[in-house]
Structures are given as C-alpha cells and as structure tokens.
XYZ file of N, CA and C in Angstrom:
798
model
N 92.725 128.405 124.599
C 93.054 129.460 123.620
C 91.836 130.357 123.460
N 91.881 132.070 123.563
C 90.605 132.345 123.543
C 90.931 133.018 121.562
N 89.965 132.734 121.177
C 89.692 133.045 119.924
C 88.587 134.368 119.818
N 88.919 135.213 118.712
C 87.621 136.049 119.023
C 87.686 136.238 117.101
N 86.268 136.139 116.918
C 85.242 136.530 115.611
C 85.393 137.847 115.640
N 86.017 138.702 114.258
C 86.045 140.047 114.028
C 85.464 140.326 112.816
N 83.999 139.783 113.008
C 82.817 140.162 111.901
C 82.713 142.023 112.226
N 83.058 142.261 110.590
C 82.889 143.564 110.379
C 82.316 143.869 109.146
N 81.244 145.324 109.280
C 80.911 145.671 107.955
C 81.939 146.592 107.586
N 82.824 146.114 106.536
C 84.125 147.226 106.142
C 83.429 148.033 104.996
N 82.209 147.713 104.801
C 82.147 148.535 103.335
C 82.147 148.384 102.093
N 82.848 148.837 101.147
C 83.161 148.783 99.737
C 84.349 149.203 98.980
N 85.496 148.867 99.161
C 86.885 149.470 98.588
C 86.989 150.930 100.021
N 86.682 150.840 100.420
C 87.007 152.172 101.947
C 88.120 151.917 102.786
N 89.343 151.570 102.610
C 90.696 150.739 103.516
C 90.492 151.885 104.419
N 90.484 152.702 104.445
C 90.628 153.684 105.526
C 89.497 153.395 106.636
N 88.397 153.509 106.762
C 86.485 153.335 107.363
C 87.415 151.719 107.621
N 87.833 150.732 107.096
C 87.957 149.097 107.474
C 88.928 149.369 108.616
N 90.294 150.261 108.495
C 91.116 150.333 109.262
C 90.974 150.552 110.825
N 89.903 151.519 110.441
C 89.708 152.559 111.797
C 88.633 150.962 112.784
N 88.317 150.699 112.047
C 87.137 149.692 112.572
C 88.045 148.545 113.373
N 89.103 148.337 112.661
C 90.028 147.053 112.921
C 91.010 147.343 113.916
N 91.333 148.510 114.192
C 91.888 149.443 114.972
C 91.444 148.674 116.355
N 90.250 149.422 116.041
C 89.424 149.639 117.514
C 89.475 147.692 118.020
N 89.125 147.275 117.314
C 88.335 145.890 117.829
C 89.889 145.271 118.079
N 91.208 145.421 117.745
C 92.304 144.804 118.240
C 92.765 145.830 119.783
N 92.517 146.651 119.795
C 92.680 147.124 121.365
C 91.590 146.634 122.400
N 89.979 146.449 121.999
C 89.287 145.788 122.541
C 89.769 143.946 122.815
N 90.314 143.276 122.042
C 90.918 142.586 122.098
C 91.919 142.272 122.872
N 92.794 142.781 122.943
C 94.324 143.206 124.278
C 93.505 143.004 124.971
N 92.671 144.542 125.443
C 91.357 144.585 126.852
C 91.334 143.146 127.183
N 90.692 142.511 126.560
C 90.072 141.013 127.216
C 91.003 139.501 127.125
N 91.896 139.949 126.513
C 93.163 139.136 126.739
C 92.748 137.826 125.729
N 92.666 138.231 124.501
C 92.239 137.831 123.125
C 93.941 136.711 122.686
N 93.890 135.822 122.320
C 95.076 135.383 121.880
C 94.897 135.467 120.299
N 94.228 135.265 119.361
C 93.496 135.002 118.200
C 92.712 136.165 117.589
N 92.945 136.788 116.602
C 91.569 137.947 115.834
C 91.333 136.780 114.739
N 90.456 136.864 114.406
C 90.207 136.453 112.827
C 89.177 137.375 112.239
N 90.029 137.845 111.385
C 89.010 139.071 110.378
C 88.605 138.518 109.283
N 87.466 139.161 107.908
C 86.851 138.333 107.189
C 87.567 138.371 106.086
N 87.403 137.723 104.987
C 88.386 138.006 103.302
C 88.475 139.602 103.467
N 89.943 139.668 102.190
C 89.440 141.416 101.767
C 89.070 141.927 103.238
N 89.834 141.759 103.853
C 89.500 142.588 105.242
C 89.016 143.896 104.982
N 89.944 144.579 104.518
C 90.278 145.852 104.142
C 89.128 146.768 103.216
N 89.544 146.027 101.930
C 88.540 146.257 100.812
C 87.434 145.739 100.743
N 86.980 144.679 101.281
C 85.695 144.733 100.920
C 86.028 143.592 99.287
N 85.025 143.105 99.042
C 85.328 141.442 98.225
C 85.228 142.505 96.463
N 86.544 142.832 96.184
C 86.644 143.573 94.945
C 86.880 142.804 93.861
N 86.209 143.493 92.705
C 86.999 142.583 91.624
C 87.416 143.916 90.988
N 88.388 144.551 91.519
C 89.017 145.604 90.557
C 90.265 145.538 91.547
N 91.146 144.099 91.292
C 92.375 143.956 92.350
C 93.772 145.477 91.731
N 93.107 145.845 90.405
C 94.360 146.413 89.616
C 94.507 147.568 90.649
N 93.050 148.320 91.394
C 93.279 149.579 92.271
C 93.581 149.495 93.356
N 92.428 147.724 93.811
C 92.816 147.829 95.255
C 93.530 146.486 95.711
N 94.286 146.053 94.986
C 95.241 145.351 95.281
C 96.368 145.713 95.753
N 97.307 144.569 96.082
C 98.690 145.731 96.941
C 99.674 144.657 96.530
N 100.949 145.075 96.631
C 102.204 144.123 96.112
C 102.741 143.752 97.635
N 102.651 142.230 98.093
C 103.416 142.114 99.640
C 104.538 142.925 99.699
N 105.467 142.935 98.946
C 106.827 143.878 99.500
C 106.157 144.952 99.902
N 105.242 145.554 99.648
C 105.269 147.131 99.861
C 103.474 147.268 100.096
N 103.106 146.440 101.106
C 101.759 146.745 101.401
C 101.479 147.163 102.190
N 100.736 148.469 102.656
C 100.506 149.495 103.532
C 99.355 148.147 104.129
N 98.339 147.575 103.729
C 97.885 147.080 104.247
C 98.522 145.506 105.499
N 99.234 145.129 104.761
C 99.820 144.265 105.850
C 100.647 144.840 106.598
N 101.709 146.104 106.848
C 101.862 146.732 107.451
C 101.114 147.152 108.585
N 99.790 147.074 108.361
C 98.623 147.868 109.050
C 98.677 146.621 110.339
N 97.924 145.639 109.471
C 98.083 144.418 110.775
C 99.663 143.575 111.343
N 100.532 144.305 110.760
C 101.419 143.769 111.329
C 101.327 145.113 112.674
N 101.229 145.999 112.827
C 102.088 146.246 113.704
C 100.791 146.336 114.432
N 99.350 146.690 113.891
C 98.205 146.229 115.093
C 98.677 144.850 116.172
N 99.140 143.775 115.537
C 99.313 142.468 115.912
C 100.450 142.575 116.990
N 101.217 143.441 116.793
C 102.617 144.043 117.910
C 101.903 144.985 118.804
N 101.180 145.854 118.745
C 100.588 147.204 119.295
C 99.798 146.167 120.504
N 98.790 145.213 120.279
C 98.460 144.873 121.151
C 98.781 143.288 121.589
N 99.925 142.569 120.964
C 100.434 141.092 121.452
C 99.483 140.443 121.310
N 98.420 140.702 120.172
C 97.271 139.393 119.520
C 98.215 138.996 118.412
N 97.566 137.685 117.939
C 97.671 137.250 116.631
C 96.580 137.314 115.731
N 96.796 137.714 114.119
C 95.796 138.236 113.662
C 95.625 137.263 112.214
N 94.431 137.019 112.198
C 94.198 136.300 110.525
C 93.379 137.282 109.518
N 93.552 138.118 108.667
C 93.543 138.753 108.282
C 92.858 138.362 106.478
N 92.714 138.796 105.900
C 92.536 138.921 104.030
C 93.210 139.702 103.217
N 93.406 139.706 102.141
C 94.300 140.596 101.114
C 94.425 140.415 100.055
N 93.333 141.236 98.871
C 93.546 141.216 97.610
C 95.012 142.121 97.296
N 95.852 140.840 96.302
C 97.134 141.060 95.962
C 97.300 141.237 94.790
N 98.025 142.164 94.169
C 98.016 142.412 92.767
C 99.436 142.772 92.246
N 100.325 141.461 91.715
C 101.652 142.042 91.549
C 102.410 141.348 90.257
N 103.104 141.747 89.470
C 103.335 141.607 87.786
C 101.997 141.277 87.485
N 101.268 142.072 87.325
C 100.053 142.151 86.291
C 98.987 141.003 86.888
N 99.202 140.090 87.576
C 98.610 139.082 88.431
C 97.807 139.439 89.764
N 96.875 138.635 90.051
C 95.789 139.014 91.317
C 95.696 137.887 91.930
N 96.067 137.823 92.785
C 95.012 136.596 93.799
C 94.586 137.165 94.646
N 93.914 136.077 95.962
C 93.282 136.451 96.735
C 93.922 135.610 98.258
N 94.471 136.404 99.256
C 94.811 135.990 99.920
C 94.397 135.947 101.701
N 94.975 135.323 102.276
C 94.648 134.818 103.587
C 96.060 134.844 104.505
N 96.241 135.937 105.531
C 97.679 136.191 106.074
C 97.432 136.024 107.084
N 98.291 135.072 108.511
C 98.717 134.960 109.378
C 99.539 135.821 110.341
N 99.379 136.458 111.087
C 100.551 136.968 111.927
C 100.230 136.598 113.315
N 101.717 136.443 113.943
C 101.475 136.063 115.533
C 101.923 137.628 116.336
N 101.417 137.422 117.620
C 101.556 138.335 118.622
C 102.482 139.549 118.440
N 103.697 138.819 117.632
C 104.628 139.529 117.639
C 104.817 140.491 116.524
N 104.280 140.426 115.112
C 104.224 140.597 114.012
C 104.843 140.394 112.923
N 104.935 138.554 113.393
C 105.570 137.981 112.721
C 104.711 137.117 111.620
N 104.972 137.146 109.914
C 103.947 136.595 109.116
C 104.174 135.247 109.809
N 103.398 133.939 109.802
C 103.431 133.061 110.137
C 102.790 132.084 108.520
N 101.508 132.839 108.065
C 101.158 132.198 106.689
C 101.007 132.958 106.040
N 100.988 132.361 104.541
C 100.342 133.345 103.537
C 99.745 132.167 102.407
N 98.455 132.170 102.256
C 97.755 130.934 101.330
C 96.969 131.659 100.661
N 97.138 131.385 99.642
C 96.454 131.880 98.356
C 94.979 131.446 97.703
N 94.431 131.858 97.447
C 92.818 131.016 97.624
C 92.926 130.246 96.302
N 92.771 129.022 96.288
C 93.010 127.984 95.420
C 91.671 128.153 94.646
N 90.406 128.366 94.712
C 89.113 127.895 94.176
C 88.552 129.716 94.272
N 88.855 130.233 93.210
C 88.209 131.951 92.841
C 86.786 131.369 92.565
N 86.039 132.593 92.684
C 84.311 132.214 92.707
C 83.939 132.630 91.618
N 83.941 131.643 90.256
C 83.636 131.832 88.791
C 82.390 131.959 89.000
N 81.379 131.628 89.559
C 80.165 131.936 89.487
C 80.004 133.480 89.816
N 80.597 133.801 90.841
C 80.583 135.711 90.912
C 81.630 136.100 90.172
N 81.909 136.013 89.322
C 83.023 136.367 88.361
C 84.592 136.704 88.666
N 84.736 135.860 90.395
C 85.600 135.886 91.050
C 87.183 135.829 89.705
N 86.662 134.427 89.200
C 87.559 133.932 88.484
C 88.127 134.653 87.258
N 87.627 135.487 86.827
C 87.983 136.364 85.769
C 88.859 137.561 86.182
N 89.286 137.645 87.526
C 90.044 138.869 87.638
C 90.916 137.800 89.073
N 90.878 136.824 89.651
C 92.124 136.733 90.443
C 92.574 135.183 89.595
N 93.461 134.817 89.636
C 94.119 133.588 89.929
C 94.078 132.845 90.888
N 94.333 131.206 90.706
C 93.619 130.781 91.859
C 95.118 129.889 92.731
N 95.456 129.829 93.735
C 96.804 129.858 94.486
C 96.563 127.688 94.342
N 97.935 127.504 94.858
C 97.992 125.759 94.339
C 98.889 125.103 95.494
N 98.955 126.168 96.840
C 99.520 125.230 97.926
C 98.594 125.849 99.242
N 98.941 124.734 100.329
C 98.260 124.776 101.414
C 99.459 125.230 102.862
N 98.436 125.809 103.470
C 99.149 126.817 104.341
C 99.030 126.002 106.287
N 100.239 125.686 106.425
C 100.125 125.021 108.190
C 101.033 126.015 108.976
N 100.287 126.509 110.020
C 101.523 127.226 110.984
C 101.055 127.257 112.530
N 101.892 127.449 113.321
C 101.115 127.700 114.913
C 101.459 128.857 115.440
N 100.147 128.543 115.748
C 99.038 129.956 116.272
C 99.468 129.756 118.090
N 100.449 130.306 118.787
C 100.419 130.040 120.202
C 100.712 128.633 120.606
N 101.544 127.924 119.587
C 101.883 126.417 119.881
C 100.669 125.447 119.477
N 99.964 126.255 118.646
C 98.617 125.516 117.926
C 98.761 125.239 116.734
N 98.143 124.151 116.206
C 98.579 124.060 114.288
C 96.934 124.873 113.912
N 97.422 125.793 113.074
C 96.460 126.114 112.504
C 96.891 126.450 110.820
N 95.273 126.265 109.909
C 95.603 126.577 108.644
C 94.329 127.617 108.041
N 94.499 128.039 107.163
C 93.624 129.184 106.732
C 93.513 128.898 104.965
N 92.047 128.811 105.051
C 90.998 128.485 103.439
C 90.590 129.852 103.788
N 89.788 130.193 102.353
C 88.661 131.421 102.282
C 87.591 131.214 101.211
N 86.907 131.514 102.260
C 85.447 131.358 101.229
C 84.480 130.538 100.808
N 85.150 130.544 99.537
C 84.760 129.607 98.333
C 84.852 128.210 98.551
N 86.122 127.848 99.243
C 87.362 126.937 99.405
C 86.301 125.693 100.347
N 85.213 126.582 100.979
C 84.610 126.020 101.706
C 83.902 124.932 101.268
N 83.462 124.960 100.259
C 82.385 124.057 99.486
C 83.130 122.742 98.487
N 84.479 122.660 99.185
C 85.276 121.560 98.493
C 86.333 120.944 99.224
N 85.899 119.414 99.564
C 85.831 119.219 100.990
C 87.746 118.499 101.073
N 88.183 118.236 99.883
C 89.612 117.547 99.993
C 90.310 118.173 100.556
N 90.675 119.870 100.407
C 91.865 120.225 100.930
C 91.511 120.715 102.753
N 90.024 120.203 103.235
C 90.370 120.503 104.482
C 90.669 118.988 104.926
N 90.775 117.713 104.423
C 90.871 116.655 104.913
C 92.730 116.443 104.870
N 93.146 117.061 103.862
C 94.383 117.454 103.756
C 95.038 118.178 105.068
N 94.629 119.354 105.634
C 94.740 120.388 106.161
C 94.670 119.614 107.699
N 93.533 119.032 107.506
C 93.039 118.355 109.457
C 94.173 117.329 110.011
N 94.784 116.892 108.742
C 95.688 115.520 109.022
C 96.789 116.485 110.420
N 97.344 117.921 110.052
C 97.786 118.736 111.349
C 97.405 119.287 111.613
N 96.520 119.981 111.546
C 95.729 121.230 112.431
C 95.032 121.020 113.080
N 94.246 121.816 113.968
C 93.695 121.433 114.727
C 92.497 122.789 115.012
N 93.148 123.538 114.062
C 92.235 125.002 113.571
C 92.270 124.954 112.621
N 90.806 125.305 112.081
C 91.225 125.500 110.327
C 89.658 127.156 110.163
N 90.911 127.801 109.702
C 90.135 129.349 109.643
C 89.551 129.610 108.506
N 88.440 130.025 108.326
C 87.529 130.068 106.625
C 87.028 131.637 106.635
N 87.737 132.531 106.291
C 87.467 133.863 106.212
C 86.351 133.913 105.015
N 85.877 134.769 104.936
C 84.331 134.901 103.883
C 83.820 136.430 103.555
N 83.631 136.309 102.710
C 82.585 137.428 102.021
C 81.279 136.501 101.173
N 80.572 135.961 102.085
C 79.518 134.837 101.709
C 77.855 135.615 101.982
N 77.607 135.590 100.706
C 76.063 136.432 100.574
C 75.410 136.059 101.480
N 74.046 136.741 101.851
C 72.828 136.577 102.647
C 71.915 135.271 101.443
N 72.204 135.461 100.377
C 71.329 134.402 99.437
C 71.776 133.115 99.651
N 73.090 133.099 100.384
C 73.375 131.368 100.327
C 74.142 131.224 101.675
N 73.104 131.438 102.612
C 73.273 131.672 104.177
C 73.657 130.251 104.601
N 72.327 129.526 104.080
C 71.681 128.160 104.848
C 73.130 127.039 104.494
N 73.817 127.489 102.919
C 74.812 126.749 102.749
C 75.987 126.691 103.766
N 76.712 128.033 103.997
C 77.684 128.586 104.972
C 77.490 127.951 106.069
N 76.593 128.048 106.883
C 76.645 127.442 108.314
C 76.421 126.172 108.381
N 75.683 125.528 106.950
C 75.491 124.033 106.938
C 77.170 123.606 106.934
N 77.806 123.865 106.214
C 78.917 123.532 105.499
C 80.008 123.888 106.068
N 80.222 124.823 107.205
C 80.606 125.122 108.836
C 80.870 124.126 108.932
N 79.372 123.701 109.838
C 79.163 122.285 110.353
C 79.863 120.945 109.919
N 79.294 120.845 108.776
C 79.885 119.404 108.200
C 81.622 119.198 108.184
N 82.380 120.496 107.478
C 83.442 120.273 107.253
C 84.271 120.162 109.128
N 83.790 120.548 110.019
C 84.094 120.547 111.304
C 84.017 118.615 111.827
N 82.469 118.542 111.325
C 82.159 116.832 111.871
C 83.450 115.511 110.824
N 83.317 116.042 109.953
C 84.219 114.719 108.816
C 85.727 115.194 109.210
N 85.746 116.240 109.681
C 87.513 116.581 109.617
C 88.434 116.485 111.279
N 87.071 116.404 112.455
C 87.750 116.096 113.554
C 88.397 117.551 114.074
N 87.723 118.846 113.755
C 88.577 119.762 114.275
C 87.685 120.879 114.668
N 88.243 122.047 115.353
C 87.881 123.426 115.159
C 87.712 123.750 114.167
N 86.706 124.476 113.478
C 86.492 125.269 112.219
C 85.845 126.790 112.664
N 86.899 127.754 112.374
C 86.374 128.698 112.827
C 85.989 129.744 111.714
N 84.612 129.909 111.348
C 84.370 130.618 109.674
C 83.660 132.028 110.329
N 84.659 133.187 109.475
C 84.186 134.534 109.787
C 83.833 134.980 108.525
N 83.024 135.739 108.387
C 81.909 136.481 107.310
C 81.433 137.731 107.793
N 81.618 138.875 106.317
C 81.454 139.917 106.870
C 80.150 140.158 107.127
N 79.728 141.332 107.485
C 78.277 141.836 107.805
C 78.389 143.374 106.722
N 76.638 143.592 106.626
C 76.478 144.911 106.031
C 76.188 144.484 104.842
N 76.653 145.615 103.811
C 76.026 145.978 102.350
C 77.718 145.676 102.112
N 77.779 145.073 100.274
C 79.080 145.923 99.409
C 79.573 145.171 98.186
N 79.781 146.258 97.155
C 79.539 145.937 95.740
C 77.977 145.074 95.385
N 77.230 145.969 95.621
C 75.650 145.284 95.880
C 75.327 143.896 96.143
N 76.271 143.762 97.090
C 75.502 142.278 98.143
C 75.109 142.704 98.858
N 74.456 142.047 99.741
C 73.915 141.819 100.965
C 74.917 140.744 101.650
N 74.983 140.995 103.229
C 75.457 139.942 104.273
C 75.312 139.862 105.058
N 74.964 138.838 105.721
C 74.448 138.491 107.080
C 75.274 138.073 108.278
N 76.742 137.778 107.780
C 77.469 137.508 108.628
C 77.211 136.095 109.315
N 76.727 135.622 110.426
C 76.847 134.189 110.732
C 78.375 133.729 110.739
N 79.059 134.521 111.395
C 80.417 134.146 111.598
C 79.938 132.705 113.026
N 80.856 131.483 113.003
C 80.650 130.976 113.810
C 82.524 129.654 114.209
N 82.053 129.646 115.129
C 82.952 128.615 115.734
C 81.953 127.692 116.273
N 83.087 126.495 115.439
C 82.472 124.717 115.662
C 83.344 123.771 116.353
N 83.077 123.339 116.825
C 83.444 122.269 117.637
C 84.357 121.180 116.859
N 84.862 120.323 117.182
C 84.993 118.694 116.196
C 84.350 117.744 116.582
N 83.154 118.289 117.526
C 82.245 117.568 117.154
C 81.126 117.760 116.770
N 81.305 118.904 116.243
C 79.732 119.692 115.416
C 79.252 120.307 116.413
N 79.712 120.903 117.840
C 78.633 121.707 118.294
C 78.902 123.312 117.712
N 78.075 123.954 117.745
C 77.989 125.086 117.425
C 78.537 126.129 118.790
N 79.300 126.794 119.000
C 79.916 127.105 119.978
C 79.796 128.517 120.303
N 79.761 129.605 118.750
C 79.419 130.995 118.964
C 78.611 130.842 117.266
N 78.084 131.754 117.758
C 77.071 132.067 116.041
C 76.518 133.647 116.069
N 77.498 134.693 115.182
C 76.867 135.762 115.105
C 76.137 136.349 114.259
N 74.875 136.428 114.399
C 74.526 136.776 112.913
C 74.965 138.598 112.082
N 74.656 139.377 112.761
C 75.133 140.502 111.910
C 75.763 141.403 112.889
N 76.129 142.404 112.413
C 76.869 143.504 112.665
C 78.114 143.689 113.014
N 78.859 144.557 113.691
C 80.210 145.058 114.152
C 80.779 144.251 115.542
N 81.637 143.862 115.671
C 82.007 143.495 117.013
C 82.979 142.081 116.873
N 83.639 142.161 118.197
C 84.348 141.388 118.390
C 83.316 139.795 119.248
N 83.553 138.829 119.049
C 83.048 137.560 119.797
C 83.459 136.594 120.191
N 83.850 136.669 121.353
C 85.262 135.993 121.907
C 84.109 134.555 122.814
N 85.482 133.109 122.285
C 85.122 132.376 122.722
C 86.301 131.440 123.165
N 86.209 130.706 124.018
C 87.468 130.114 124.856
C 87.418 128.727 124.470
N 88.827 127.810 123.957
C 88.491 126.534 123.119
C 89.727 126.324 123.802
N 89.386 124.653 123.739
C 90.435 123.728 124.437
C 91.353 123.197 122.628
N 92.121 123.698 122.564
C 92.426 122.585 121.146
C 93.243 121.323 121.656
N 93.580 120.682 122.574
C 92.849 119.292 122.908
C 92.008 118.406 122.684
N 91.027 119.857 122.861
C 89.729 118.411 122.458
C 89.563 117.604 121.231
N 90.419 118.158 120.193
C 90.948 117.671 119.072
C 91.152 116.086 119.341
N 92.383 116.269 119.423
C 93.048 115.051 119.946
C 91.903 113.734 121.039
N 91.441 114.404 122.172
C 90.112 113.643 122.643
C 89.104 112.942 122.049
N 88.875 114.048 120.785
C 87.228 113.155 120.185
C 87.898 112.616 119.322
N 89.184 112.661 118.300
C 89.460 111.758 117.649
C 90.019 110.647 117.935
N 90.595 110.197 119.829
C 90.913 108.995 119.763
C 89.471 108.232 120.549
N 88.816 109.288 121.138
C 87.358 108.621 121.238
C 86.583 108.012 119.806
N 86.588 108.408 119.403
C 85.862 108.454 117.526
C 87.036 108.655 116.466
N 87.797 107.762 115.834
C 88.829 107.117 114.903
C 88.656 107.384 113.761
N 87.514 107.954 113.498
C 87.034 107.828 112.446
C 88.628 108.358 111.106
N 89.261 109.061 111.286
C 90.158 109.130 110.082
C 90.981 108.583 109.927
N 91.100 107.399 111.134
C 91.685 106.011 111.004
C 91.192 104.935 109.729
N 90.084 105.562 109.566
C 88.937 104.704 108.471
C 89.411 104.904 107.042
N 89.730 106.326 106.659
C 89.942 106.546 105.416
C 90.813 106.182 104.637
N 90.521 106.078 102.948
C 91.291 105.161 102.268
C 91.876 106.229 101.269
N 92.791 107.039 101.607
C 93.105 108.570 100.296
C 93.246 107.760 99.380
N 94.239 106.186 99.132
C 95.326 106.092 98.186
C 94.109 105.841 96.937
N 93.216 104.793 98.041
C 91.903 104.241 97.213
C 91.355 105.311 96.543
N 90.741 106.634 97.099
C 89.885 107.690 96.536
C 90.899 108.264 95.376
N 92.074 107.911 95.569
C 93.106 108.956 94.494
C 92.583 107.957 93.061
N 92.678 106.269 93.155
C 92.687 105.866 92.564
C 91.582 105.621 91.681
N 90.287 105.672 92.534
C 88.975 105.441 92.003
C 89.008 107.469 91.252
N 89.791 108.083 91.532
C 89.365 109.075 90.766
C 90.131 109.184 89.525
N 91.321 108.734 89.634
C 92.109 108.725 88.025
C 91.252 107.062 87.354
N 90.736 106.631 88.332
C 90.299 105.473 87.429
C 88.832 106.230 86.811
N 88.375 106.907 86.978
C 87.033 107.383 86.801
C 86.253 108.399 86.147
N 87.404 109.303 86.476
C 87.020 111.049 86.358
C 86.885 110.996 84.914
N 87.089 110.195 83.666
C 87.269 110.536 82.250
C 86.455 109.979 81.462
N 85.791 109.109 82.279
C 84.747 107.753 81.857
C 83.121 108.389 81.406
C-alpha cells in the first residue's frame, strides 16, 4: 500500500490558500500512484477555536465536497480534518474517503485539548471509527487522542492502520514522535501521525509527520514544510510481527476494567 504524508502549512482560517495547496499535492499524488493522502486536523482551517465561522454543517459542506471529489478527480483515498459546527454544537472531526468519493469514516475527536482551550469551544465525540482503506482496516484519532493510550488498544484489536492527524506545537515536539513510537510498539500496528508545518493562531510547528512500523521502526520522518512523502508499507507485516511477538495475546482488558472501577474512587 503506498501511503503518502500531506504535511502542509495551511495557515490560519485561509480555506481557500489550504485548498489550492491540497489541490496540487492530490494530482502529485495520482502522478506517483499514491493509494492513501493523509492530511493534518482542520485541514482546511488551520486548528480554530472560532468553529461558529469556520465550521461547516456535513449536509452542506463546501469543504468535504472539496475532498470528495479531489478523492474522485484523482482515484486516491483521502484522510482529511474538519471543524464542524451544527445546532449550535462544534466538534472536531477526522473524515475518510476512498478512491471513489465515497465517505468511508467520520470520528469525532473524543479528548478536545482543555489545556489549549480546545475544550471550551468543541465537544468531545464518544465512538470509534473502523473502515478499509483498499481492503485495509484502518481507523482515524486526532491529536490530542494521542496521549491516551486505551482507545488505540481498542482500535488495533482491527486495524492495522491507525491515522493521528495533528496540529501539535513545536513546544511539545519530543512528546509527538515519542508517543508515535510507543503507541505503534504496545499496539502491534502501523501508526501513521501527520502534523502540520508553519505558523497559525500564534503557534509555531514543526511538523515531524512520521510513519511507524509495528515494530517501532521509524519509516519516514518529516520535519517541516510543504510536500507530499510517500512511503510503501506491507500491512501484513501486521499480522507477521504479531504472531512472531503475541504480545496482545498477554492482555487482561476484563482485569484492567476491573482494577479500574475497583480503584478510580479510592
């Protein structure tokens, strides 16, 4: 399956400057016979907390429109972002489409970033998203989602991709790619985490979009700027290192469910 990293600096609320950018890098894509885009959160916009302007209602979003028919125009499949804003409500979302421009997911970001005041303007989504990508199971977290390790152990039990779109500062770099890593080694899978690059709403970003292995190797690692970064993955090897290494043969959920209602109140 070739996968390609569509680390972009989109800017700051600019859908138009994100479009033209996303444009380009899905025909470059076709070019090289791309099966996979993965673009970063907020593709579009840029990581807003003013979802009331630049949010969009799915029935009627010019923005998923946009990648749906990019995703037809050139027979990629695209993972995409989308601040949503509809009866007075915001989340933050993570959309799927295959080749054809067909939605395949739509997962809602469960864990908003109260520390950036994420949480005060979206809602936070309460189910998990499985679909295939080219006869692949894949699922899609964002962000935040990253730094809380249950729902990818949830997620790995079928997938065999698990996509972590980002708008993740330059101040907490060392975390992102650590945490890449790890959630890739404990979960037995592909983890493929894209992060934008550039300036917006006065961050800084460094990007470090990367694809991991399941067995922790580091496979592509970009640190900044514009471009597409295409890398070719067996998702097999899934299946390989986990009956080489069992390890989630080991785990005890019912036990951890229990030691946590036995615990959490104490």
């Amino acid at each position: 399956m070739r996968i390609a990293l569509g680390q972009i600096d989109m800017g700051f609320e600019e859908k138009e400057k994100a479009m033209e950018l996303c444009s380009h890098l899905m025909a470059e894509a076709k070019e090289k016979g791309v099966d996979f885009v993965v673009f970063p959160e907020m593709t579009l916009a840029g990581f807003t907390l003013n979802p009331e302007a630049y949010g969009e209602d799915r029935k009627n979003s010019k923005s998923l429109a946009f990648f749906q028919e990019e995703a037809k125009k050139n027979g990629v499949a695209i993972c995409c972002g989308l601040p949503v804003y509809e009866d007075g409500v915001s989340t933050n979302h993570c959309i799927i489409f295959d080749e054809n421009g067909n939605q395949l997911a739509d997962y809602a970001k469960i864990h908003p970033f109260s520390f950036g005041a994420e949480a005060k303007h979206y809602i936070g989504g309460t189910e998990l998203q499985f679909c295939q990508v080219k006869g692949v199971p894949v699922s899609p977290l964002i962000c935040y989602d990253l730094r809380f390790p249950e729902p990818f152990q949830v997620l790995s039990e079928k997938s065999h991709i698990i996509t972590v779109i980002a708008s993740w500062p330059t101040a907490r770099r060392d975390h992102w790619m650590t945490l890449l890593k790890a959630r890739a080694i404990e979960n037995q899978c592909f983890i493929i985490g894209v992060n934008r690059s550039g300036d917006g709403g006065g961050l800084s970003y460094h990007g470090d979009s990367m694809v991991i292995s399941p067995n922790g190797e580091v496979l592509a690692h970009v640190e900044g700027g514009n471009g597409l970064t295409i890398v070719d993955i067996d998702p097999e090897e899934v299946v390989k290192v986990r009956a080489g290494f069992p390890l989630k043969a080991d785990r005890k959920p019912e036990l951890y469910h229990a030691l946590w209602e036995r615990h959490h109140d104490r």
